[in-house]
Coordinates of C-alpha atoms in Angstrom, one line a residue:
M1 CA 147.3 187.4 352.5
D2 CA 147.9 189.5 349.4
S3 CA 149.8 187.1 347.4
S4 CA 151.5 190.1 345.1
Q5 CA 154.4 190.4 347.9
P6 CA 156.6 188.0 347.7
A7 CA 158.5 186.2 350.2
R8 CA 161.5 187.3 351.7
T9 CA 164.3 186.2 354.1
K10 CA 165.2 187.6 357.4
H11 CA 168.8 186.3 358.4
Y12 CA 169.6 187.2 362.0
Q13 CA 171.9 189.9 362.6
A14 CA 173.5 189.7 365.8
Y15 CA 175.4 192.6 366.0
Y16 CA 175.5 195.8 364.5
T17 CA 178.1 198.6 363.4
P18 CA 178.6 201.6 364.7
A19 CA 177.0 203.7 361.6
E20 CA 174.8 201.3 361.4
V21 CA 173.2 202.2 365.0
D22 CA 173.5 205.8 364.1
A23 CA 171.4 205.3 360.5
L24 CA 168.6 203.2 362.5
S25 CA 168.5 205.6 366.1
S26 CA 168.0 208.4 363.8
Q27 CA 165.2 206.7 361.7
T28 CA 163.3 205.6 364.8
R29 CA 163.6 208.5 367.2
G30 CA 161.8 210.8 364.9
K31 CA 161.6 214.0 366.6
M32 CA 163.6 213.5 369.4
T33 CA 166.8 214.6 369.7
S34 CA 169.8 212.2 370.6
A35 CA 170.1 213.8 374.3
Q36 CA 166.8 212.9 374.2
E37 CA 166.6 209.3 373.5
E38 CA 169.5 208.9 375.9
K39 CA 167.1 210.2 378.6
A40 CA 164.2 208.0 377.3
R41 CA 166.5 204.6 377.2
Q42 CA 167.7 205.0 380.7
T43 CA 164.3 206.0 381.7
A44 CA 163.1 202.6 380.5
C45 CA 166.0 200.6 382.0
T46 CA 165.6 201.7 384.8
F47 CA 162.0 200.4 384.4
I48 CA 163.4 197.2 383.5
E49 CA 165.6 197.1 386.2
A50 CA 162.3 197.6 388.9
V51 CA 160.0 195.2 388.0
G52 CA 162.5 192.7 387.0
S53 CA 163.5 192.8 390.8
R54 CA 160.7 193.2 392.3
I55 CA 159.5 190.0 391.0
G56 CA 162.5 188.3 391.9
F57 CA 164.4 187.8 388.3
P58 CA 168.2 187.2 387.8
R59 CA 170.3 189.5 387.0
K60 CA 170.6 187.4 383.5
T61 CA 167.2 188.3 382.6
I62 CA 166.8 191.7 383.6
A63 CA 170.4 192.3 381.1
T64 CA 168.6 190.1 378.4
A65 CA 165.3 192.5 378.9
Q66 CA 167.3 195.3 378.4
V67 CA 169.3 194.9 374.8
L68 CA 166.0 193.3 373.8
Y69 CA 164.2 196.6 374.5
H70 CA 167.5 198.3 372.7
R71 CA 166.9 196.3 369.6
F72 CA 163.2 196.7 369.4
H73 CA 163.5 200.5 369.4
L74 CA 166.1 200.2 366.0
H75 CA 163.1 198.8 364.0
F76 CA 160.5 200.4 365.8
P77 CA 159.8 204.3 366.0
R78 CA 159.8 205.2 370.1
K79 CA 156.1 207.0 369.5
D80 CA 154.3 203.8 368.2
A81 CA 154.5 201.8 372.1
P82 CA 154.9 203.6 375.3
Y83 CA 158.0 202.5 377.1
T84 CA 156.3 200.3 379.6
D85 CA 154.5 198.3 376.7
V86 CA 157.8 197.6 375.5
T87 CA 159.7 196.6 379.1
V88 CA 157.0 194.2 379.6
A89 CA 157.5 192.6 376.5
A90 CA 160.8 192.5 376.7
L91 CA 160.7 191.0 380.0
Y92 CA 158.6 188.8 379.5
V93 CA 160.6 187.2 376.3
A94 CA 164.1 187.8 378.2
A95 CA 162.2 185.6 381.0
K96 CA 161.3 182.8 378.0
I97 CA 165.1 183.3 376.8
Q98 CA 166.9 182.7 380.1
D99 CA 164.4 179.9 380.9
T100 CA 163.1 182.0 384.5
L101 CA 159.4 181.8 383.1
K102 CA 156.7 184.0 384.7
K103 CA 153.3 184.9 383.2
P104 CA 152.5 187.9 381.5
R105 CA 149.8 188.8 383.9
D106 CA 152.9 188.3 387.0
I107 CA 155.0 190.6 385.2
L108 CA 151.9 193.0 384.4
M109 CA 151.0 192.7 388.0
A110 CA 155.3 194.1 388.7
S111 CA 155.2 196.5 386.7
Y112 CA 151.7 198.3 388.3
A113 CA 153.1 198.4 391.8
V114 CA 155.9 199.8 390.2
L115 CA 153.8 202.9 388.3
Y116 CA 151.5 203.1 391.4
P117 CA 153.5 202.7 394.3
D118 CA 150.3 203.8 396.1
R119 CA 148.1 201.4 395.1
A120 CA 150.9 198.7 396.1
A121 CA 151.4 200.2 399.6
K122 CA 147.7 199.0 400.0
I123 CA 148.3 195.7 399.8
K124 CA 148.7 193.7 403.1
A125 CA 148.8 190.0 402.0
V126 CA 152.7 189.5 401.5
G127 CA 152.2 188.5 397.7
G128 CA 149.2 189.8 396.8
E129 CA 148.2 191.8 394.0
I130 CA 147.4 195.5 393.3
D131 CA 144.1 196.6 392.5
M132 CA 143.5 196.8 389.1
D133 CA 140.4 197.0 386.7
P134 CA 140.1 193.7 384.9
A135 CA 139.6 195.7 381.3
T136 CA 142.6 197.2 381.7
V137 CA 144.7 194.1 382.7
E138 CA 143.5 192.0 379.6
S139 CA 144.2 195.4 377.7
D140 CA 147.8 195.3 378.5
R141 CA 148.4 192.0 378.6
Q142 CA 147.6 191.7 374.8
R143 CA 149.4 194.2 373.8
L144 CA 152.2 192.9 375.6
L145 CA 151.8 189.8 373.6
S146 CA 151.6 191.4 370.0
I147 CA 154.6 193.2 371.2
E148 CA 156.1 189.7 371.9
R149 CA 156.0 188.7 368.9
L150 CA 158.0 192.1 367.3
L151 CA 160.4 191.2 369.4
L152 CA 161.1 187.5 368.1
E153 CA 160.4 188.0 365.2
C154 CA 163.9 191.1 365.8
V155 CA 165.7 187.7 366.4
C156 CA 164.8 186.2 364.4
F157 CA 163.2 183.5 366.8
N158 CA 167.1 183.1 368.1
F159 CA 167.3 182.4 371.8
T160 CA 171.3 181.7 372.2
L161 CA 171.5 185.3 373.2
R162 CA 174.9 185.0 375.5
L163 CA 175.8 187.7 378.0
A164 CA 179.2 189.2 379.5
F165 CA 178.8 188.2 383.0
P166 CA 180.3 184.8 382.5
Y167 CA 183.7 186.0 380.5
V168 CA 184.1 188.9 383.4
I169 CA 185.2 186.3 385.3
K170 CA 187.5 183.9 383.4
F171 CA 188.7 187.0 381.7
G172 CA 190.0 188.4 385.9
R173 CA 191.2 184.7 386.3
A174 CA 193.5 184.9 383.1
L175 CA 194.8 188.6 384.1
Q176 CA 195.2 187.8 387.5
A177 CA 192.5 190.7 389.1
S178 CA 191.9 191.2 392.6
R179 CA 188.4 190.3 394.1
D180 CA 187.7 193.5 394.5
L181 CA 188.7 194.4 390.6
V182 CA 186.5 191.6 389.1
G183 CA 183.6 192.9 391.5
L184 CA 183.6 196.5 390.2
A185 CA 184.3 194.6 386.5
W186 CA 181.1 192.4 387.3
R187 CA 179.3 196.2 387.9
I188 CA 180.2 198.1 385.4
A189 CA 179.2 195.1 383.1
V190 CA 176.0 195.8 384.5
D191 CA 175.5 198.7 383.7
S192 CA 176.9 198.4 379.9
H193 CA 173.3 197.2 379.3
R194 CA 171.8 200.2 379.5
T195 CA 174.3 201.3 377.1
L196 CA 173.9 199.7 373.1
A197 CA 177.5 198.3 373.0
P198 CA 175.5 194.6 373.1
L199 CA 174.0 195.0 369.9
M200 CA 177.2 196.0 368.8
Y201 CA 180.1 193.8 370.2
P202 CA 180.2 190.1 371.6
P203 CA 179.9 189.6 375.4
H204 CA 183.5 188.7 375.8
V205 CA 184.5 192.1 374.3
I206 CA 182.4 194.1 376.7
A207 CA 183.5 191.9 379.3
L208 CA 187.0 192.7 378.8
A209 CA 186.4 196.5 378.0
S210 CA 184.4 196.1 381.7
L211 CA 187.6 194.8 382.9
R212 CA 189.9 197.6 381.6
M213 CA 186.8 200.1 382.5
A214 CA 187.3 199.0 386.4
A215 CA 191.0 198.9 385.9
L216 CA 190.8 202.6 384.9
L217 CA 188.3 203.6 387.2
S218 CA 190.7 202.1 390.4
T219 CA 193.5 203.7 389.2
S220 CA 192.4 207.5 388.9
S221 CA 190.1 207.2 392.2
S222 CA 192.8 204.8 394.1
T223 CA 194.3 205.7 397.5
S224 CA 197.3 205.2 399.7
S225 CA 195.1 202.6 402.2
S226 CA 194.7 200.3 398.9
P227 CA 197.8 199.3 397.3
A228 CA 197.5 195.6 396.8
P229 CA 194.1 196.6 394.8
E230 CA 195.7 199.6 393.1
A231 CA 198.5 197.0 392.1
A232 CA 196.4 194.4 390.9
S233 CA 194.6 197.3 388.7
V234 CA 197.7 199.3 387.3
S235 CA 198.8 195.6 385.9
V236 CA 195.4 195.8 383.7
A237 CA 195.2 199.2 383.1
T238 CA 198.8 198.4 381.6
M239 CA 198.1 195.3 379.7
L240 CA 194.8 196.3 378.3
S241 CA 195.2 200.1 377.5
A242 CA 198.5 198.8 374.6
P243 CA 198.9 197.1 371.7
G244 CA 199.8 193.8 372.2
D245 CA 199.5 189.8 371.9
W246 CA 196.5 190.0 373.8
E247 CA 194.3 191.0 371.2
K248 CA 195.3 187.9 369.0
Q249 CA 195.4 185.5 372.5
H250 CA 191.5 187.1 373.5
R251 CA 190.2 188.1 369.8
V252 CA 189.5 191.8 370.8
S253 CA 190.6 194.9 369.3
L254 CA 191.9 197.7 371.5
A255 CA 190.3 199.9 369.7
D256 CA 187.0 198.4 370.1
L257 CA 187.5 198.2 373.8
E258 CA 188.2 202.3 373.7
D259 CA 185.0 202.1 372.0
I260 CA 183.2 200.4 374.8
C261 CA 184.5 202.6 378.2
H262 CA 183.7 205.8 376.2
M263 CA 180.1 204.4 375.8
L264 CA 180.3 203.6 379.5
M265 CA 181.8 206.9 380.7
D266 CA 178.9 208.7 378.7
L267 CA 176.6 206.9 381.0
F268 CA 178.7 207.5 384.2
L269 CA 178.9 211.1 384.0
L270 CA 175.2 211.7 382.5
Y271 CA 174.1 210.1 385.8
A272 CA 176.8 211.7 387.9
G273 CA 175.8 215.4 386.7
G274 CA 173.1 215.2 389.2
P275 CA 169.2 214.8 389.9
S276 CA 169.4 217.6 387.1
T277 CA 170.3 215.7 384.1
S278 CA 170.0 211.8 385.8
P279 CA 167.2 210.7 383.6
A280 CA 164.9 209.9 386.0
M281 CA 161.3 208.0 385.9
S282 CA 158.8 210.5 384.1
T283 CA 155.7 209.9 386.0
P284 CA 155.1 210.9 389.2
A285 CA 154.7 208.0 391.3
S286 CA 158.1 206.7 390.4
P287 CA 160.4 205.3 392.0
P288 CA 163.7 206.5 391.9
A289 CA 167.0 205.3 389.9
P290 CA 169.0 202.8 392.1
W291 CA 171.7 203.1 390.3
T292 CA 174.6 205.6 390.5
A293 CA 177.9 206.3 389.3
P294 CA 181.1 204.8 390.5
T295 CA 183.4 207.8 391.4
A296 CA 182.8 211.8 391.6
A297 CA 181.8 213.8 388.1
D298 CA 185.1 216.1 387.8
K299 CA 187.1 212.6 387.9
L300 CA 185.3 210.9 385.4
T301 CA 186.0 213.9 382.7
R302 CA 189.1 214.2 384.0
L303 CA 190.0 210.3 383.2
K304 CA 187.6 210.3 379.8
V305 CA 189.7 213.1 378.6
A306 CA 192.7 211.4 379.5
M307 CA 191.8 208.5 377.3
R308 CA 190.4 210.5 374.7
E309 CA 194.4 211.6 373.9
T310 CA 195.7 208.1 373.9
D311 CA 192.4 206.6 371.8
H312 CA 193.6 204.2 368.5
E313 CA 192.3 204.5 365.2
P314 CA 188.7 202.7 365.6
R315 CA 189.2 199.5 363.5
P316 CA 186.7 199.2 360.1
R317 CA 183.7 197.1 360.2
Q318 CA 181.6 196.5 357.8
S319 CA 178.6 194.4 358.1
R320 CA 177.5 190.7 356.7
K321 CA 173.9 191.7 356.1
T322 CA 174.5 195.0 353.6
T323 CA 176.7 196.8 352.6
G324 CA 174.5 199.9 352.0
L325 CA 172.5 201.6 354.7
Q326 CA 169.5 202.0 352.9
D327 CA 169.0 198.2 352.5
L328 CA 168.5 198.1 356.7
E329 CA 165.3 197.0 357.9
L330 CA 163.0 199.0 360.0
G331 CA 160.8 196.4 361.5
K332 CA 159.1 195.8 358.3
N333 CA 155.7 193.5 359.1
E334 CA 154.4 192.7 355.3
G335 CA 153.8 189.0 353.3
T336 CA 155.6 185.9 354.0
V337 CA 159.3 186.2 356.4
R338 CA 161.4 183.0 356.3
F339 CA 163.6 183.8 359.7
L340 CA 167.0 182.4 359.8
F341 CA 169.9 181.9 362.5
G342 CA 173.0 182.5 359.5
Y343 CA 174.0 183.6 356.4
E344 CA 173.8 181.5 352.6

């Protein structure tokens, strides 16, 4: 080790401001446009879904892997590692965080089955493995382990990642939302991990934004044949669309909910646009994306316009870690590093 390099201290940064996310993304995307970066992000999230489902991971592990993937590419350029390598490493680390442990080989075999469905179809035994060159498997395993270390450094070895799902249920009960509305909010909370919202907002804020989004979607597409869900949706949508005591009670800001809802709407519109705009997997033998938009594109567009007309001023945010974008770290891997969860 070069003794001339001083030891550094890296604090865990649970959440980033939108300005930080934009600054980091612009430096790690390289020559990609924002649209190309978003397609790459959705391709990776779809791959994580497919591999995680095939291996039998619960939703919490899949969602954690998606968040880890997003965080990794805030600090490391996309051109430096294929999404297939980063995603399997993210699933491996997520399995450790959520205590759903799997061996690297098991995750790699599940990824091969997704990447090469023709070979997977030839497996006769239940639970059998796809036929792969042992040298290829070992090479991929070594890359997985090397990216695992970088992922652990990205989270400062903090294994206390929280998700929005439990809060969706708690807020649903507190707001007396219908079962159907809570179910839709749960699915929207699942979708939120395809966006960068979990890197910018705590899980309870995402949960409340998911309920707001579910209520807005339900009221915009409700029919006379479902009066009870519509009444519950209108009540929730009305309360969560106007400033009130509920913000202080739940420690959230209406402007933050609006920001998350717009991220979700952009995601829905991306998929509702059809095959030409859907960020499908790029490999020839890829599985179709299992995700579909919750309603038609024209209704989503009208709802997004209506949301923009009633938006409030964004809440000013300043990172606890730095006041200047030039100080943000981009995956430095030099010298001795001391990782801390808190702030001194």
